[in-house]
Amino acid sequence: MLNQLQFHGLGAVVTGAAAGLGRATAQTLAGLGAHVFAIDLDAAGLESLARELGEAACTAIAADVTREDEVQRIADQVAGSGVVLKSLVNNVGANFRSPAHELQLADWNKYLGLNLTSAFLVTRALLPRLLAAPRGGTIVNVSSARGLIGSPSTPSYSTTKAGLLGFTRQLAAEYGDRGLRVNAVCPGLVLTERIAARGIGPAEERLRERVLEGRFAEPHEIANAIAFLASDAASYITGVTLPIDGGYAAR
């Protein structure tokens, strides 16, 4: 099994890779031998990641994954690299708090594009290469516990993250007979650098009380599960939604 977790120079595209969960995922996959194509708008964060991982393990691509032309540029760069693409991790996403009756259409459309349409655009652009991957390509979509459980004042976030789960099942059903495996993870509370820097607020403390383990996840704990699903060690797992929430959804 340990050998099946290795990527042996195969490529993995990770969106939202400059910080937080995406950065941890890029680090984990690179540690397992993948060449990571790290995608983000944060050029400085990408440069830092690329220096950390080294040129042999990481190609940084600053791009806006909500724009079709930018996504095509990503696909062209991956294709021209000579690296065989094995995996895609759709990790881009952001929350926006507003009650549904106050949410403006412009904000709804913005987060629909960021959280859901971006995954469609990147997946569509990379599908030909993923379908040609040795032993089958893999996609892991990063949803959220809020894609499983409703939460006040998060209509755009909860809805788009739930939509990502539907997209996961659709892709698994459509391309399973061609060797493509598609799964999703639903992280709960994750102690990212951003949260650690600003401190844990009262709302997050209340959420933590619902977690059976009584704590936030570390980013690498989510990244480990993503790497497993992306690897050949999970060769008979597809169309699955995996909550990684310390038991939050069990209550």
Short mmCIF file of C-alpha atoms in Angstrom, two decimals:
data_model
loop_
_atom_site.label_atom_id
_atom_site.label_comp_id
_atom_site.label_asym_id
_atom_site.label_seq_id
_atom_site.Cartn_x
_atom_site.Cartn_y
_atom_site.Cartn_z
CA MET A 1 0.00 0.00 0.00
CA LEU A 2 2.81 2.43 0.82
CA ASN A 3 4.10 2.11 -2.73
CA GLN A 4 0.60 2.86 -4.07
CA LEU A 5 0.63 6.18 -2.20
CA GLN A 6 3.64 7.33 -4.20
CA PHE A 7 3.25 9.48 -7.31
CA HIS A 8 6.73 8.80 -8.77
CA GLY A 9 7.03 12.05 -10.75
CA LEU A 10 3.44 12.10 -12.01
CA GLY A 11 1.76 15.50 -12.12
CA ALA A 12 -0.87 16.91 -9.79
CA VAL A 13 -2.67 20.22 -10.30
CA VAL A 14 -3.72 21.93 -7.06
CA THR A 15 -5.82 25.09 -7.22
CA GLY A 16 -5.81 27.60 -4.38
CA ALA A 17 -2.32 26.34 -3.56
CA ALA A 18 -0.63 29.47 -2.18
CA ALA A 19 -1.87 29.12 1.39
CA GLY A 20 -3.98 27.13 3.80
CA LEU A 21 -5.34 23.76 2.84
CA GLY A 22 -4.19 24.08 -0.77
CA ARG A 23 -0.61 24.74 0.28
CA ALA A 24 -0.67 21.79 2.69
CA THR A 25 -2.00 19.59 -0.11
CA ALA A 26 0.74 20.72 -2.48
CA GLN A 27 3.36 20.01 0.19
CA THR A 28 1.93 16.56 0.90
CA LEU A 29 1.70 15.53 -2.76
CA ALA A 30 5.22 16.78 -3.46
CA GLY A 31 6.42 14.78 -0.47
CA LEU A 32 4.90 11.69 -2.09
CA GLY A 33 6.84 12.28 -5.29
CA ALA A 34 4.35 14.29 -7.36
CA HIS A 35 5.30 17.23 -9.54
CA VAL A 36 2.79 19.82 -8.34
CA PHE A 37 1.34 22.48 -10.61
CA ALA A 38 0.40 25.04 -7.97
CA ILE A 39 -2.34 27.44 -9.10
CA ASP A 40 -3.39 30.63 -7.32
CA LEU A 41 -3.89 34.37 -7.81
CA ASP A 42 -1.42 35.04 -5.00
CA ALA A 43 1.85 35.22 -6.94
CA ALA A 44 3.94 35.93 -3.84
CA GLY A 45 2.49 32.94 -2.01
CA LEU A 46 3.13 30.73 -5.03
CA GLU A 47 6.72 31.96 -5.28
CA SER A 48 7.27 31.07 -1.63
CA LEU A 49 5.81 27.59 -2.16
CA ALA A 50 7.90 27.00 -5.28
CA ARG A 51 11.08 27.97 -3.41
CA GLU A 52 10.15 25.63 -0.58
CA LEU A 53 9.38 22.61 -2.78
CA GLY A 54 12.04 23.21 -5.42
CA GLU A 55 11.91 23.42 -9.19
CA ALA A 56 11.88 19.64 -9.65
CA ALA A 57 8.74 19.28 -7.52
CA CYS A 58 6.70 22.40 -8.26
CA THR A 59 5.60 24.62 -11.13
CA ALA A 60 3.87 27.79 -9.94
CA ILE A 61 1.20 29.25 -12.21
CA ALA A 62 -0.45 32.52 -11.20
CA ALA A 63 -3.92 32.47 -12.75
CA ASP A 64 -7.59 33.27 -12.19
CA VAL A 65 -9.50 29.99 -12.40
CA THR A 66 -12.82 31.78 -12.87
CA ARG A 67 -11.66 32.96 -16.32
CA GLU A 68 -11.84 30.56 -19.24
CA ASP A 69 -8.81 32.02 -21.01
CA GLU A 70 -6.68 31.79 -17.87
CA VAL A 71 -7.72 28.17 -17.32
CA GLN A 72 -6.77 27.34 -20.89
CA ARG A 73 -3.36 28.87 -20.21
CA ILE A 74 -2.99 26.52 -17.25
CA ALA A 75 -3.93 23.52 -19.40
CA ASP A 76 -1.47 24.57 -22.11
CA GLN A 77 1.35 24.95 -19.60
CA VAL A 78 0.65 21.54 -18.06
CA ALA A 79 0.52 19.96 -21.52
CA GLY A 80 3.78 21.60 -22.54
CA SER A 81 5.65 20.56 -19.41
CA GLY A 82 6.19 16.96 -20.43
CA VAL A 83 4.90 15.81 -17.03
CA VAL A 84 2.23 13.08 -17.13
CA LEU A 85 -0.82 14.42 -15.30
CA LYS A 86 -2.32 12.05 -12.74
CA SER A 87 -4.42 14.16 -10.39
CA LEU A 88 -6.43 17.34 -10.01
CA VAL A 89 -7.39 18.87 -6.68
CA ASN A 90 -10.09 21.54 -7.04
CA ASN A 91 -9.50 23.48 -3.85
CA VAL A 92 -10.45 27.08 -4.71
CA GLY A 93 -13.23 28.52 -2.58
CA ALA A 94 -14.27 31.33 -0.26
CA ASN A 95 -17.11 32.08 2.12
CA PHE A 96 -19.33 35.15 2.08
CA ARG A 97 -21.65 35.79 5.01
CA SER A 98 -25.09 37.25 4.35
CA PRO A 99 -28.65 36.16 5.08
CA ALA A 100 -30.36 34.94 1.92
CA HIS A 101 -32.85 37.83 1.91
CA GLU A 102 -30.00 40.37 1.89
CA LEU A 103 -27.67 38.61 -0.55
CA GLN A 104 -27.08 40.62 -3.71
CA LEU A 105 -27.17 38.88 -7.08
CA ALA A 106 -23.67 40.14 -7.86
CA ASP A 107 -22.30 38.44 -4.74
CA TRP A 108 -24.25 35.25 -5.47
CA ASN A 109 -22.77 35.12 -8.97
CA LYS A 110 -19.26 35.94 -7.72
CA TYR A 111 -19.15 33.02 -5.31
CA LEU A 112 -20.93 30.69 -7.70
CA GLY A 113 -18.08 31.41 -10.11
CA LEU A 114 -15.35 31.06 -7.52
CA ASN A 115 -16.59 27.99 -5.66
CA LEU A 116 -18.26 25.94 -8.40
CA THR A 117 -17.76 27.23 -11.94
CA SER A 118 -13.99 27.33 -11.41
CA ALA A 119 -13.99 23.59 -10.68
CA PHE A 120 -15.96 22.96 -13.87
CA LEU A 121 -13.61 25.08 -15.98
CA VAL A 122 -10.41 23.51 -14.66
CA THR A 123 -11.83 19.99 -14.82
CA ARG A 124 -13.06 20.44 -18.38
CA ALA A 125 -9.71 21.80 -19.53
CA LEU A 126 -7.68 18.99 -17.95
CA LEU A 127 -10.01 16.03 -18.58
CA PRO A 128 -8.28 14.83 -21.77
CA ARG A 129 -4.97 14.50 -19.93
CA LEU A 130 -6.54 12.97 -16.83
CA LEU A 131 -8.32 10.35 -18.95
CA ALA A 132 -4.96 9.41 -20.47
CA ALA A 133 -3.24 8.96 -17.09
CA PRO A 134 -1.59 5.63 -16.28
CA ARG A 135 -3.85 3.42 -14.13
CA GLY A 136 -6.50 6.14 -14.39
CA GLY A 137 -6.57 9.78 -13.43
CA THR A 138 -8.04 11.15 -10.22
CA ILE A 139 -9.94 14.26 -9.17
CA VAL A 140 -10.53 15.36 -5.59
CA ASN A 141 -12.99 18.20 -5.09
CA VAL A 142 -12.69 20.11 -1.83
CA SER A 143 -16.20 20.84 -0.58
CA SER A 144 -17.08 21.63 3.04
CA ALA A 145 -19.06 20.38 6.01
CA ARG A 146 -21.40 23.25 5.11
CA GLY A 147 -22.06 21.50 1.83
CA LEU A 148 -23.62 18.71 3.89
CA ILE A 149 -25.27 20.70 6.68
CA GLY A 150 -27.10 24.00 6.33
CA SER A 151 -25.61 26.98 8.14
CA PRO A 152 -27.13 30.42 8.79
CA SER A 153 -25.91 33.34 6.68
CA THR A 154 -23.95 31.20 4.20
CA PRO A 155 -26.40 30.72 1.29
CA SER A 156 -23.83 31.17 -1.47
CA TYR A 157 -21.15 29.09 0.24
CA SER A 158 -23.33 26.20 1.40
CA THR A 159 -25.14 26.00 -1.93
CA THR A 160 -22.01 26.05 -4.08
CA LYS A 161 -20.22 23.53 -1.88
CA ALA A 162 -23.24 21.22 -2.09
CA GLY A 163 -23.19 21.72 -5.86
CA LEU A 164 -19.58 20.57 -5.90
CA LEU A 165 -20.71 17.27 -4.38
CA GLY A 166 -23.23 16.81 -7.19
CA PHE A 167 -20.52 17.61 -9.73
CA THR A 168 -18.32 14.96 -8.11
CA ARG A 169 -20.95 12.24 -8.45
CA GLN A 170 -21.76 13.25 -12.03
CA LEU A 171 -18.12 13.06 -13.12
CA ALA A 172 -17.63 9.72 -11.37
CA ALA A 173 -20.67 8.27 -13.14
CA GLU A 174 -19.78 9.68 -16.54
CA TYR A 175 -16.11 8.75 -16.67
CA GLY A 176 -15.78 5.76 -14.35
CA ASP A 177 -15.70 3.30 -17.23
CA ARG A 178 -12.72 5.20 -18.62
CA GLY A 179 -10.67 4.80 -15.45
CA LEU A 180 -11.23 8.25 -13.94
CA ARG A 181 -11.93 8.31 -10.21
CA VAL A 182 -13.61 11.38 -8.72
CA ASN A 183 -14.18 11.95 -5.01
CA ALA A 184 -14.86 14.84 -2.66
CA VAL A 185 -13.79 15.78 0.84
CA CYS A 186 -15.81 17.88 3.26
CA PRO A 187 -13.50 19.51 5.80
CA GLY A 188 -14.90 20.99 8.97
CA LEU A 189 -13.01 23.52 11.06
CA VAL A 190 -9.42 23.84 9.84
CA LEU A 191 -6.81 25.91 11.67
CA THR A 192 -5.29 27.66 8.67
CA GLU A 193 -2.64 30.37 8.90
CA ARG A 194 -5.31 33.01 8.34
CA ILE A 195 -7.44 31.83 11.27
CA ALA A 196 -4.41 31.40 13.51
CA ALA A 197 -3.24 34.94 12.71
CA ARG A 198 -6.55 36.66 13.49
CA GLY A 199 -7.53 34.38 16.36
CA ILE A 200 -10.51 32.11 16.92
CA GLY A 201 -13.74 34.08 17.24
CA PRO A 202 -16.89 33.36 19.28
CA ALA A 203 -18.74 31.83 16.31
CA GLU A 204 -15.88 29.40 15.70
CA GLU A 205 -15.74 28.52 19.38
CA ARG A 206 -19.43 27.59 19.23
CA LEU A 207 -18.79 25.42 16.19
CA ARG A 208 -15.86 23.75 17.92
CA GLU A 209 -18.19 22.68 20.73
CA ARG A 210 -20.03 20.52 18.18
CA VAL A 211 -16.87 18.72 17.09
CA LEU A 212 -16.56 15.32 18.77
CA GLU A 213 -12.78 15.67 18.97
CA GLY A 214 -13.16 19.15 20.44
CA ARG A 215 -10.54 20.80 18.25
CA PHE A 216 -9.79 22.28 14.84
CA ALA A 217 -8.15 20.13 12.18
CA GLU A 218 -4.61 20.88 11.12
CA PRO A 219 -4.31 21.49 7.35
CA HIS A 220 -2.07 18.45 6.89
CA GLU A 221 -4.80 16.19 8.30
CA ILE A 222 -7.09 17.16 5.44
CA ALA A 223 -4.23 17.05 2.94
CA ASN A 224 -3.39 13.47 3.93
CA ALA A 225 -6.92 12.34 3.07
CA ILE A 226 -6.83 14.21 -0.23
CA ALA A 227 -3.52 12.56 -1.13
CA PHE A 228 -4.93 9.12 -0.31
CA LEU A 229 -7.97 9.63 -2.54
CA ALA A 230 -5.77 10.97 -5.33
CA SER A 231 -3.41 8.01 -5.15
CA ASP A 232 -3.60 4.44 -6.43
CA ALA A 233 -4.06 3.30 -2.82
CA ALA A 234 -7.72 4.36 -3.25
CA SER A 235 -8.09 2.52 -6.56
CA TYR A 236 -11.60 1.17 -5.78
CA ILE A 237 -13.01 4.39 -4.34
CA THR A 238 -14.98 6.75 -6.58
CA GLY A 239 -18.08 8.91 -6.32
CA VAL A 240 -17.55 9.19 -2.56
CA THR A 241 -18.01 12.18 -0.26
CA LEU A 242 -15.65 11.95 2.72
CA PRO A 243 -16.39 14.19 5.73
CA ILE A 244 -13.18 15.14 7.55
CA ASP A 245 -14.71 17.08 10.39
CA GLY A 246 -13.77 15.44 13.68
CA GLY A 247 -17.32 14.14 13.99
CA TYR A 248 -19.05 17.51 13.45
CA ALA A 249 -21.66 16.04 11.09
CA ALA A 250 -22.38 13.15 13.48
CA ARG A 251 -24.20 15.40 15.95
#
